[in-house]
Amino acid sequence: MNTNGKTSSDPALRNIDALLPDLTELYKDIHSHPELSMQETRTAGIAATRLKAAGFEVTSGVGKTGVVGLLRNGDGPTVMLRADMDALPVQEATGLPYASTAIATDEDGNTVPVSHMCGHDMHVTWLAGATKLLAEARTSWRGTLMAVFQPAEETGEGAKAMIDDGLFKRFPKPDVILGQHVMVGPAGTVAGRAGAITSAADSLQIKLFGRGAHGSMPQASIDPVVMAASIVLRLQTIVSREVAATESAVLTVGVLQAGTKENVIPDDAIIKLNVRTFDAGVRSRVLAAIERVVNAEATASGAPRKPEITSIDYYPLNVNNQEATQRVVEAFREHFGTARVRPTGPAPASEDFGSFGAEWHVPSVFWFVGGTDPDVYAKARDANKLNELPVNHSPKFAPVLNPTLKTGVESLVVAARAWMLE
Ligand code: ZN
Ligand code: ZN
């Protein structure tokens, strides 16, 4: 589609350069006022105010802090654009003049530093910019534009909270759902693929039961520390020995906790792990293998009780619809030129964006927008050091504003326009 020559002459993009100073200020403001998952009241307020000013009907408080804006503009397709709003409990170390010094109280009552180290501040800014431009150019398209500012992507709760709060009943069903994420990659480029684009993620807590005793009398104990250590090592064989070379999975034990004193054998131990998969079959096999290994090692230790395995969170596999992806990629190539549209493999990151399309039975497309200084990226690539660039969630993750900000507004507008023709 988009064969009617609406490229850089797209009426919706004619005023983009004039809007950039305002969007730059907006970005810096949100960046220096980050909010934890489900606490995004200030950010949501800004989103709602801007949508109203652009002429959208606005509903706030959808899934606690989510905001939905509708711009009904005659008969035509409904296109949903989604941005997530939450920040992370990370101490920012970018050294930027507008770096966050914010602190907040997390859901467990702990005081934590907060910063936008996943770039959701950029996502909010992009969507604020794209909705304004599309609203101003509404005589050049028909249909309904639906802007969704989602809370709590980082905890996997936000999309579900909006769905549970009636998103599918209270608002028109879209013909397509579009979303994007700032990632490591040359700024000014976009990257996408049909099929799996981000992985399924499962976080599990495993509580192991032993029997505590004095450290000098191990015969009186069932040592959960040794049990946990065996489990951690044995879990490493799941991906290396049970997943085929042509398949892929990641299994990381991120938490291993037991004991309080060197001469006391504790009663129990806690393991927390994270699994990433790109295929439903691989996922169920890996999860079954974890359960098998954990239970067998507990039995081997003579544990008095079966381990408790509980889910901490789950992100579904995020699958880009074939046809819709092709339409977006063609529009990108036409607008940006082929050199700025990069292919990408599926990212081992996870996203709850996929829930909207999967549960609403609507095709969805999710793509990446490069945020790395192109010279820095080229040097790292030539030195085979791409892995050393600060990635999302690193305390040093800092997208370059120019041209990342402009590129992400353009990509949202161009992708939406692939459906919303005159
Ligand atoms: Zn993140
Ligand atoms: Zn993110």
GROMACS .gro file of C-alpha atoms and ligand atoms in nm:
model
  424
    1MET     CA    1   0.000   0.000   0.000
    2ASN     CA    2   0.098   0.360   0.036
    3THR     CA    3   0.167   0.374  -0.333
    4ASN     CA    4   0.010   0.714  -0.376
    5GLY     CA    5   0.340   0.895  -0.337
    6LYS     CA    6   0.285   1.018   0.018
    7THR     CA    7   0.645   1.000   0.131
    8SER     CA    8   0.833   1.294   0.275
    9SER     CA    9   0.566   1.513   0.117
   10ASP     CA   10   0.315   1.345   0.349
   11PRO     CA   11   0.095   1.629   0.477
   12ALA     CA   12   0.115   1.483   0.827
   13LEU     CA   13   0.494   1.521   0.829
   14ARG     CA   14   0.515   1.864   0.672
   15ASN     CA   15   0.535   2.038   1.011
   16ILE     CA   16   0.753   1.785   1.192
   17ASP     CA   17   1.064   2.003   1.210
   18ALA     CA   18   0.870   2.291   1.366
   19LEU     CA   19   0.742   2.052   1.634
   20LEU     CA   20   1.082   1.911   1.733
   21PRO     CA   21   1.187   2.183   1.983
   22ASP     CA   22   0.862   2.127   2.177
   23LEU     CA   23   0.908   1.749   2.166
   24THR     CA   24   1.269   1.781   2.282
   25GLU     CA   25   1.152   1.977   2.587
   26LEU     CA   26   0.877   1.722   2.648
   27TYR     CA   27   1.128   1.436   2.629
   28LYS     CA   28   1.369   1.599   2.874
   29ASP     CA   29   1.083   1.678   3.111
   30ILE     CA   30   0.955   1.318   3.113
   31HIS     CA   31   1.311   1.187   3.132
   32SER     CA   32   1.383   1.388   3.447
   33HIS     CA   33   1.044   1.296   3.600
   34PRO     CA   34   1.035   0.917   3.564
   35GLU     CA   35   0.763   0.715   3.738
   36LEU     CA   36   0.761   0.351   3.842
   37SER     CA   37   0.516   0.097   3.696
   38MET     CA   38   0.152   0.174   3.788
   39GLN     CA   39   0.258   0.510   3.936
   40GLU     CA   40   0.267   0.698   3.603
   41THR     CA   41   0.017   0.966   3.704
   42ARG     CA   42   0.221   1.270   3.600
   43THR     CA   43   0.320   1.118   3.266
   44ALA     CA   44  -0.038   1.006   3.201
   45GLY     CA   45  -0.160   1.356   3.283
   46ILE     CA   46   0.076   1.506   3.027
   47ALA     CA   47  -0.034   1.252   2.765
   48ALA     CA   48  -0.403   1.322   2.832
   49THR     CA   49  -0.357   1.700   2.820
   50ARG     CA   50  -0.174   1.680   2.491
   51LEU     CA   51  -0.429   1.444   2.335
   52LYS     CA   52  -0.714   1.676   2.439
   53ALA     CA   53  -0.533   1.977   2.297
   54ALA     CA   54  -0.498   1.787   1.968
   55GLY     CA   55  -0.873   1.721   1.957
   56PHE     CA   56  -0.891   1.362   2.084
   57GLU     CA   57  -1.169   1.224   2.308
   58VAL     CA   58  -0.967   1.116   2.611
   59THR     CA   59  -1.034   0.848   2.871
   60SER     CA   60  -0.792   0.837   3.164
   61GLY     CA   61  -0.747   0.576   3.434
   62VAL     CA   62  -0.783   0.275   3.205
   63GLY     CA   63  -0.598  -0.003   3.388
   64LYS     CA   64  -0.516   0.239   3.672
   65THR     CA   65  -0.300   0.498   3.491
   66GLY     CA   66  -0.353   0.414   3.121
   67VAL     CA   67  -0.481   0.676   2.879
   68VAL     CA   68  -0.683   0.614   2.563
   69GLY     CA   69  -0.736   0.887   2.303
   70LEU     CA   70  -0.976   0.858   2.009
   71LEU     CA   71  -0.983   1.083   1.706
   72ARG     CA   72  -1.287   0.988   1.499
   73ASN     CA   73  -1.235   1.122   1.153
   74GLY     CA   74  -1.495   0.967   0.928
   75ASP     CA   75  -1.533   0.621   0.779
   76GLY     CA   76  -1.216   0.422   0.751
   77PRO     CA   77  -0.990   0.187   0.940
   78THR     CA   78  -0.920   0.215   1.312
   79VAL     CA   79  -0.549   0.224   1.384
   80MET     CA   80  -0.419   0.181   1.739
   81LEU     CA   81  -0.079   0.328   1.829
   82ARG     CA   82   0.066   0.222   2.163
   83ALA     CA   83   0.337   0.370   2.385
   84ASP     CA   84   0.438   0.245   2.728
   85MET     CA   85   0.508   0.503   3.000
   86ASP     CA   86   0.686   0.345   3.297
   87ALA     CA   87   1.043   0.381   3.421
   88LEU     CA   88   1.274   0.145   3.612
   89PRO     CA   89   1.413   0.127   3.966
   90VAL     CA   90   1.764   0.204   3.840
   91GLN     CA   91   2.009   0.480   3.939
   92GLU     CA   92   2.080   0.669   3.618
   93ALA     CA   93   2.451   0.701   3.532
   94THR     CA   94   2.435   0.869   3.192
   95GLY     CA   95   2.581   1.199   3.314
   96LEU     CA   96   2.328   1.384   3.097
   97PRO     CA   97   2.235   1.739   3.207
   98TYR     CA   98   1.870   1.624   3.230
   99ALA     CA   99   1.951   1.293   3.405
  100SER     CA  100   1.702   1.170   3.660
  101THR     CA  101   1.769   1.210   4.030
  102ALA     CA  102   1.418   1.088   4.118
  103ILE     CA  103   1.346   0.847   4.399
  104ALA     CA  104   1.020   0.669   4.470
  105THR     CA  105   0.864   0.403   4.687
  106ASP     CA  106   0.821   0.070   4.513
  107GLU     CA  107   0.531  -0.170   4.571
  108ASP     CA  108   0.723  -0.343   4.851
  109GLY     CA  109   0.770  -0.012   5.035
  110ASN     CA  110   1.139   0.024   4.949
  111THR     CA  111   1.285   0.362   4.854
  112VAL     CA  112   1.444   0.323   4.511
  113PRO     CA  113   1.607   0.543   4.248
  114VAL     CA  114   1.398   0.579   3.930
  115SER     CA  115   1.506   0.643   3.573
  116HIS     CA  116   1.390   0.593   3.215
  117MET     CA  117   1.662   0.341   3.130
  118CYS     CA  118   1.434   0.151   2.890
  119GLY     CA  119   1.349   0.462   2.687
  120HIS     CA  120   0.975   0.468   2.748
  121ASP     CA  121   1.010   0.848   2.782
  122MET     CA  122   1.102   0.842   2.413
  123HIS     CA  123   0.797   0.628   2.335
  124VAL     CA  124   0.562   0.873   2.509
  125THR     CA  125   0.722   1.165   2.324
  126TRP     CA  126   0.698   0.989   1.987
  127LEU     CA  127   0.330   0.913   2.033
  128ALA     CA  128   0.255   1.267   2.157
  129GLY     CA  129   0.426   1.400   1.844
  130ALA     CA  130   0.266   1.156   1.598
  131THR     CA  131  -0.087   1.211   1.732
  132LYS     CA  132  -0.048   1.589   1.711
  133LEU     CA  133   0.079   1.574   1.352
  134LEU     CA  134  -0.189   1.329   1.241
  135ALA     CA  135  -0.459   1.538   1.410
  136GLU     CA  136  -0.338   1.854   1.238
  137ALA     CA  137  -0.340   1.676   0.902
  138ARG     CA  138  -0.681   1.515   0.952
  139THR     CA  139  -0.817   1.643   0.622
  140SER     CA  140  -0.565   1.414   0.451
  141TRP     CA  141  -0.690   1.085   0.601
  142ARG     CA  142  -1.006   0.908   0.713
  143GLY     CA  143  -1.072   0.662   0.989
  144THR     CA  144  -1.024   0.650   1.365
  145LEU     CA  145  -0.692   0.705   1.533
  146MET     CA  146  -0.662   0.538   1.872
  147ALA     CA  147  -0.369   0.637   2.093
  148VAL     CA  148  -0.294   0.411   2.389
  149PHE     CA  149  -0.052   0.522   2.661
  150GLN     CA  150   0.004   0.205   2.861
  151PRO     CA  151   0.126   0.173   3.219
  152ALA     CA  152   0.355  -0.090   3.370
  153GLU     CA  153   0.520  -0.261   3.075
  154GLU     CA  154   0.825  -0.337   3.289
  155THR     CA  155   0.629  -0.549   3.533
  156GLY     CA  156   0.420  -0.721   3.265
  157GLU     CA  157   0.101  -0.587   3.426
  158GLY     CA  158   0.004  -0.291   3.212
  159ALA     CA  159  -0.145  -0.437   2.894
  160LYS     CA  160  -0.335  -0.691   3.103
  161ALA     CA  161  -0.461  -0.420   3.340
  162MET     CA  162  -0.598  -0.218   3.047
  163ILE     CA  163  -0.759  -0.527   2.894
  164ASP     CA  164  -0.908  -0.628   3.231
  165ASP     CA  165  -1.044  -0.274   3.267
  166GLY     CA  166  -1.252  -0.316   2.952
  167LEU     CA  167  -1.024  -0.186   2.679
  168PHE     CA  168  -1.182  -0.431   2.434
  169LYS     CA  169  -1.539  -0.336   2.532
  170ARG     CA  170  -1.513   0.037   2.587
  171PHE     CA  171  -1.323   0.128   2.270
  172PRO     CA  172  -1.354   0.044   1.900
  173LYS     CA  173  -1.175  -0.269   1.780
  174PRO     CA  174  -0.871  -0.164   1.575
  175ASP     CA  175  -0.788  -0.300   1.231
  176VAL     CA  176  -0.422  -0.296   1.323
  177ILE     CA  177  -0.212  -0.232   1.636
  178LEU     CA  178   0.125  -0.062   1.599
  179GLY     CA  179   0.406  -0.008   1.849
  180GLN     CA  180   0.777   0.063   1.857
  181HIS     CA  181   1.075   0.050   2.093
  182VAL     CA  182   1.401   0.244   2.105
  183MET     CA  183   1.693   0.001   2.099
  184VAL     CA  184   2.065  -0.018   2.029
  185GLY     CA  185   2.106   0.045   1.656
  186PRO     CA  186   2.212   0.336   1.439
  187ALA     CA  187   1.992   0.637   1.516
  188GLY     CA  188   1.790   0.730   1.210
  189THR     CA  189   1.715   0.368   1.122
  190VAL     CA  190   1.422   0.136   1.191
  191ALA     CA  191   1.433  -0.243   1.212
  192GLY     CA  192   1.164  -0.504   1.197
  193ARG     CA  193   1.063  -0.848   1.081
  194ALA     CA  194   0.752  -1.057   1.032
  195GLY     CA  195   0.697  -1.335   1.286
  196ALA     CA  196   0.839  -1.342   1.638
  197ILE     CA  197   0.988  -1.001   1.721
  198THR     CA  198   1.034  -1.029   2.098
  199SER     CA  199   1.057  -1.341   2.309
  200ALA     CA  200   0.820  -1.501   2.552
  201ALA     CA  201   0.951  -1.455   2.906
  202ASP     CA  202   0.874  -1.656   3.217
  203SER     CA  203   1.007  -1.557   3.558
  204LEU     CA  204   0.982  -1.824   3.825
  205GLN     CA  205   1.050  -1.840   4.196
  206ILE     CA  206   1.158  -2.174   4.335
  207LYS     CA  207   1.151  -2.229   4.710
  208LEU     CA  208   1.356  -2.527   4.826
  209PHE     CA  209   1.289  -2.694   5.158
  210GLY     CA  210   1.566  -2.852   5.362
  211ARG     CA  211   1.630  -2.893   5.732
  212GLY     CA  212   1.848  -2.648   5.918
  213ALA     CA  213   2.118  -2.748   6.167
  214HIS     CA  214   2.444  -2.629   6.321
  215GLY     CA  215   2.716  -2.594   6.060
  216SER     CA  216   2.933  -2.841   6.251
  217MET     CA  217   2.669  -3.115   6.225
  218PRO     CA  218   2.570  -3.152   5.857
  219GLN     CA  219   2.448  -3.507   5.925
  220ALA     CA  220   2.158  -3.351   6.116
  221SER     CA  221   2.059  -3.134   5.820
  222ILE     CA  222   1.918  -3.154   5.474
  223ASP     CA  223   2.128  -2.879   5.328
  224PRO     CA  224   1.925  -2.651   5.096
  225VAL     CA  225   2.244  -2.465   4.995
  226VAL     CA  226   2.392  -2.777   4.834
  227MET     CA  227   2.050  -2.861   4.688
  228ALA     CA  228   2.025  -2.512   4.534
  229ALA     CA  229   2.381  -2.527   4.401
  230SER     CA  230   2.312  -2.860   4.227
  231ILE     CA  231   1.993  -2.723   4.078
  232VAL     CA  232   2.162  -2.409   3.944
  233LEU     CA  233   2.427  -2.617   3.766
  234ARG     CA  234   2.186  -2.880   3.639
  235LEU     CA  235   1.951  -2.611   3.502
  236GLN     CA  236   2.235  -2.503   3.272
  237THR     CA  237   2.206  -2.832   3.087
  238ILE     CA  238   1.848  -2.764   2.976
  239VAL     CA  239   1.942  -2.516   2.704
  240SER     CA  240   2.275  -2.680   2.624
  241ARG     CA  241   2.148  -3.042   2.615
  242GLU     CA  242   1.773  -3.035   2.555
  243VAL     CA  243   1.722  -2.748   2.309
  244ALA     CA  244   1.823  -2.818   1.947
  245ALA     CA  245   2.089  -2.619   1.768
  246THR     CA  246   1.822  -2.475   1.539
  247GLU     CA  247   1.605  -2.369   1.831
  248SER     CA  248   1.687  -2.113   2.094
  249ALA     CA  249   1.621  -2.032   2.456
  250VAL     CA  250   1.785  -1.848   2.743
  251LEU     CA  251   1.770  -1.959   3.105
  252THR     CA  252   1.925  -1.729   3.365
  253VAL     CA  253   1.926  -1.775   3.741
  254GLY     CA  254   1.930  -1.417   3.867
  255VAL     CA  255   1.864  -1.476   4.236
  256LEU     CA  256   2.011  -1.737   4.470
  257GLN     CA  257   1.940  -1.674   4.837
  258ALA     CA  258   2.002  -1.891   5.143
  259GLY     CA  259   2.128  -1.856   5.493
  260THR     CA  260   2.222  -1.577   5.729
  261LYS     CA  261   2.540  -1.698   5.901
  262GLU     CA  262   2.843  -1.903   5.798
  263ASN     CA  263   2.802  -2.171   6.066
  264VAL     CA  264   2.426  -2.221   6.032
  265ILE     CA  265   2.271  -2.451   5.774
  266PRO     CA  266   1.945  -2.280   5.679
  267ASP     CA  267   1.601  -2.436   5.647
  268ASP     CA  268   1.533  -2.323   5.295
  269ALA     CA  269   1.668  -2.153   4.985
  270ILE     CA  270   1.522  -1.938   4.712
  271ILE     CA  271   1.607  -1.943   4.343
  272LYS     CA  272   1.460  -1.692   4.097
  273LEU     CA  273   1.511  -1.750   3.729
  274ASN     CA  274   1.411  -1.608   3.394
  275VAL     CA  275   1.344  -1.800   3.072
  276ARG     CA  276   1.324  -1.654   2.719
  277THR     CA  277   1.187  -1.853   2.427
  278PHE     CA  278   1.070  -1.785   2.071
  279ASP     CA  279   0.846  -2.083   2.016
  280ALA     CA  280   0.554  -2.221   2.216
  281GLY     CA  281   0.681  -2.581   2.192
  282VAL     CA  282   1.030  -2.490   2.312
  283ARG     CA  283   0.878  -2.287   2.594
  284SER     CA  284   0.668  -2.572   2.728
  285ARG     CA  285   0.959  -2.817   2.700
  286VAL     CA  286   1.197  -2.584   2.887
  287LEU     CA  287   0.941  -2.515   3.161
  288ALA     CA  288   0.873  -2.887   3.202
  289ALA     CA  289   1.247  -2.957   3.220
  290ILE     CA  290   1.292  -2.696   3.493
  291GLU     CA  291   1.020  -2.861   3.700
  292ARG     CA  292   1.171  -3.205   3.642
  293VAL     CA  293   1.525  -3.097   3.740
  294VAL     CA  294   1.411  -2.906   4.048
  295ASN     CA  295   1.194  -3.190   4.180
  296ALA     CA  296   1.454  -3.458   4.105
  297GLU     CA  297   1.735  -3.266   4.276
  298ALA     CA  298   1.514  -3.210   4.581
  299THR     CA  299   1.441  -3.582   4.590
  300ALA     CA  300   1.812  -3.660   4.549
  301SER     CA  301   1.880  -3.444   4.855
  302GLY     CA  302   1.606  -3.611   5.059
  303ALA     CA  303   1.407  -3.289   5.089
  304PRO     CA  304   1.124  -3.308   5.344
  305ARG     CA  305   0.886  -3.127   5.108
  306LYS     CA  306   0.846  -3.081   4.735
  307PRO     CA  307   0.984  -2.747   4.614
  308GLU     CA  308   0.731  -2.470   4.552
  309ILE     CA  309   0.756  -2.334   4.198
  310THR     CA  310   0.557  -2.015   4.140
  311SER     CA  311   0.529  -1.776   3.847
  312ILE     CA  312   0.656  -1.421   3.912
  313ASP     CA  313   0.556  -1.284   3.573
  314TYR     CA  314   0.494  -1.390   3.218
  315TYR     CA  315   0.527  -1.205   2.887
  316PRO     CA  316   0.375  -1.369   2.580
  317LEU     CA  317   0.564  -1.421   2.258
  318ASN     CA  318   0.520  -1.106   2.048
  319VAL     CA  319   0.443  -1.210   1.691
  320ASN     CA  320   0.427  -0.963   1.404
  321ASN     CA  321   0.149  -1.035   1.155
  322GLN     CA  322   0.298  -1.124   0.814
  323GLU     CA  323   0.077  -0.908   0.591
  324ALA     CA  324   0.062  -0.607   0.822
  325THR     CA  325   0.441  -0.616   0.871
  326GLN     CA  326   0.492  -0.620   0.497
  327ARG     CA  327   0.269  -0.315   0.464
  328VAL     CA  328   0.463  -0.128   0.735
  329VAL     CA  329   0.804  -0.224   0.594
  330GLU     CA  330   0.703  -0.115   0.243
  331ALA     CA  331   0.584   0.220   0.379
  332PHE     CA  332   0.912   0.257   0.573
  333ARG     CA  333   1.122   0.177   0.267
  334GLU     CA  334   0.930   0.428   0.062
  335HIS     CA  335   0.965   0.697   0.326
  336PHE     CA  336   1.310   0.636   0.475
  337GLY     CA  337   1.481   0.464   0.181
  338THR     CA  338   1.594   0.103   0.199
  339ALA     CA  339   1.928   0.183   0.368
  340ARG     CA  340   1.747   0.310   0.678
  341VAL     CA  341   1.522   0.005   0.713
  342ARG     CA  342   1.723  -0.279   0.866
  343PRO     CA  343   1.629  -0.644   0.902
  344THR     CA  344   1.653  -0.779   1.257
  345GLY     CA  345   1.631  -1.111   1.429
  346PRO     CA  346   1.381  -1.153   1.710
  347ALA     CA  347   1.510  -0.975   2.021
  348PRO     CA  348   1.556  -1.178   2.340
  349ALA     CA  349   1.376  -0.893   2.514
  350SER     CA  350   1.011  -0.924   2.612
  351GLU     CA  351   0.712  -0.699   2.579
  352ASP     CA  352   0.350  -0.714   2.679
  353PHE     CA  353   0.259  -0.527   2.357
  354GLY     CA  354   0.180  -0.864   2.199
  355SER     CA  355  -0.112  -0.916   2.440
  356PHE     CA  356  -0.328  -0.654   2.267
  357GLY     CA  357  -0.318  -0.817   1.924
  358ALA     CA  358  -0.316  -1.175   2.049
  359GLU     CA  359  -0.617  -1.133   2.281
  360TRP     CA  360  -0.815  -0.894   2.061
  361HIS     CA  361  -0.745  -1.107   1.749
  362VAL     CA  362  -0.610  -0.807   1.563
  363PRO     CA  363  -0.291  -0.807   1.353
  364SER     CA  364  -0.013  -0.619   1.528
  365VAL     CA  365   0.331  -0.494   1.427
  366PHE     CA  366   0.614  -0.398   1.661
  367TRP     CA  367   0.947  -0.259   1.540
  368PHE     CA  368   1.268  -0.111   1.674
  369VAL     CA  369   1.400   0.241   1.629
  370GLY     CA  370   1.777   0.285   1.659
  371GLY     CA  371   1.893   0.515   1.938
  372THR     CA  372   2.273   0.486   1.916
  373ASP     CA  373   2.490   0.763   1.773
  374PRO     CA  374   2.562   0.629   1.420
  375ASP     CA  375   2.937   0.700   1.448
  376VAL     CA  376   2.959   0.529   1.787
  377TYR     CA  377   2.764   0.235   1.645
  378ALA     CA  378   2.986   0.206   1.334
  379LYS     CA  379   3.305   0.216   1.544
  380ALA     CA  380   3.174  -0.048   1.784
  381ARG     CA  381   3.066  -0.268   1.492
  382ASP     CA  382   3.405  -0.238   1.319
  383ALA     CA  383   3.583  -0.325   1.645
  384ASN     CA  384   3.343  -0.617   1.698
  385LYS     CA  385   3.232  -0.452   2.022
  386LEU     CA  386   2.859  -0.403   1.966
  387ASN     CA  387   2.799  -0.601   2.284
  388GLU     CA  388   2.971  -0.326   2.482
  389LEU     CA  389   2.720  -0.054   2.386
  390PRO     CA  390   2.487   0.031   2.677
  391VAL     CA  391   2.162  -0.156   2.619
  392ASN     CA  392   1.812  -0.094   2.754
  393HIS     CA  393   1.804  -0.123   3.135
  394SER     CA  394   2.172  -0.034   3.165
  395PRO     CA  395   2.225   0.273   3.391
  396LYS     CA  396   2.407   0.428   3.094
  397PHE     CA  397   2.134   0.375   2.833
  398ALA     CA  398   2.096   0.714   2.668
  399PRO     CA  399   1.947   0.742   2.319
  400VAL     CA  400   2.085   1.032   2.115
  401LEU     CA  401   1.804   1.282   2.075
  402ASN     CA  402   1.887   1.369   1.719
  403PRO     CA  403   1.770   1.200   1.501
  404THR     CA  404   1.610   0.936   1.726
  405LEU     CA  405   1.326   1.164   1.831
  406LYS     CA  406   1.235   1.266   1.477
  407THR     CA  407   1.275   0.916   1.333
  408GLY     CA  408   1.033   0.762   1.584
  409VAL     CA  409   0.766   1.025   1.517
  410GLU     CA  410   0.808   0.970   1.143
  411SER     CA  411   0.788   0.591   1.172
  412LEU     CA  412   0.464   0.605   1.375
  413VAL     CA  413   0.304   0.850   1.132
  414VAL     CA  414   0.422   0.660   0.824
  415ALA     CA  415   0.305   0.324   0.963
  416ALA     CA  416  -0.037   0.465   1.060
  417ARG     CA  417  -0.070   0.628   0.719
  418ALA     CA  418  -0.018   0.289   0.553
  419TRP     CA  419  -0.380   0.221   0.667
  420MET     CA  420  -0.528   0.570   0.689
  421LEU     CA  421  -0.550   0.690   0.335
  422GLU     CA  422  -0.753   0.978   0.204
  423ZN      ZN  423   1.239  -0.248   2.967
  424ZN      ZN  424   1.086  -0.122   2.728
   0.00000   0.00000   0.00000
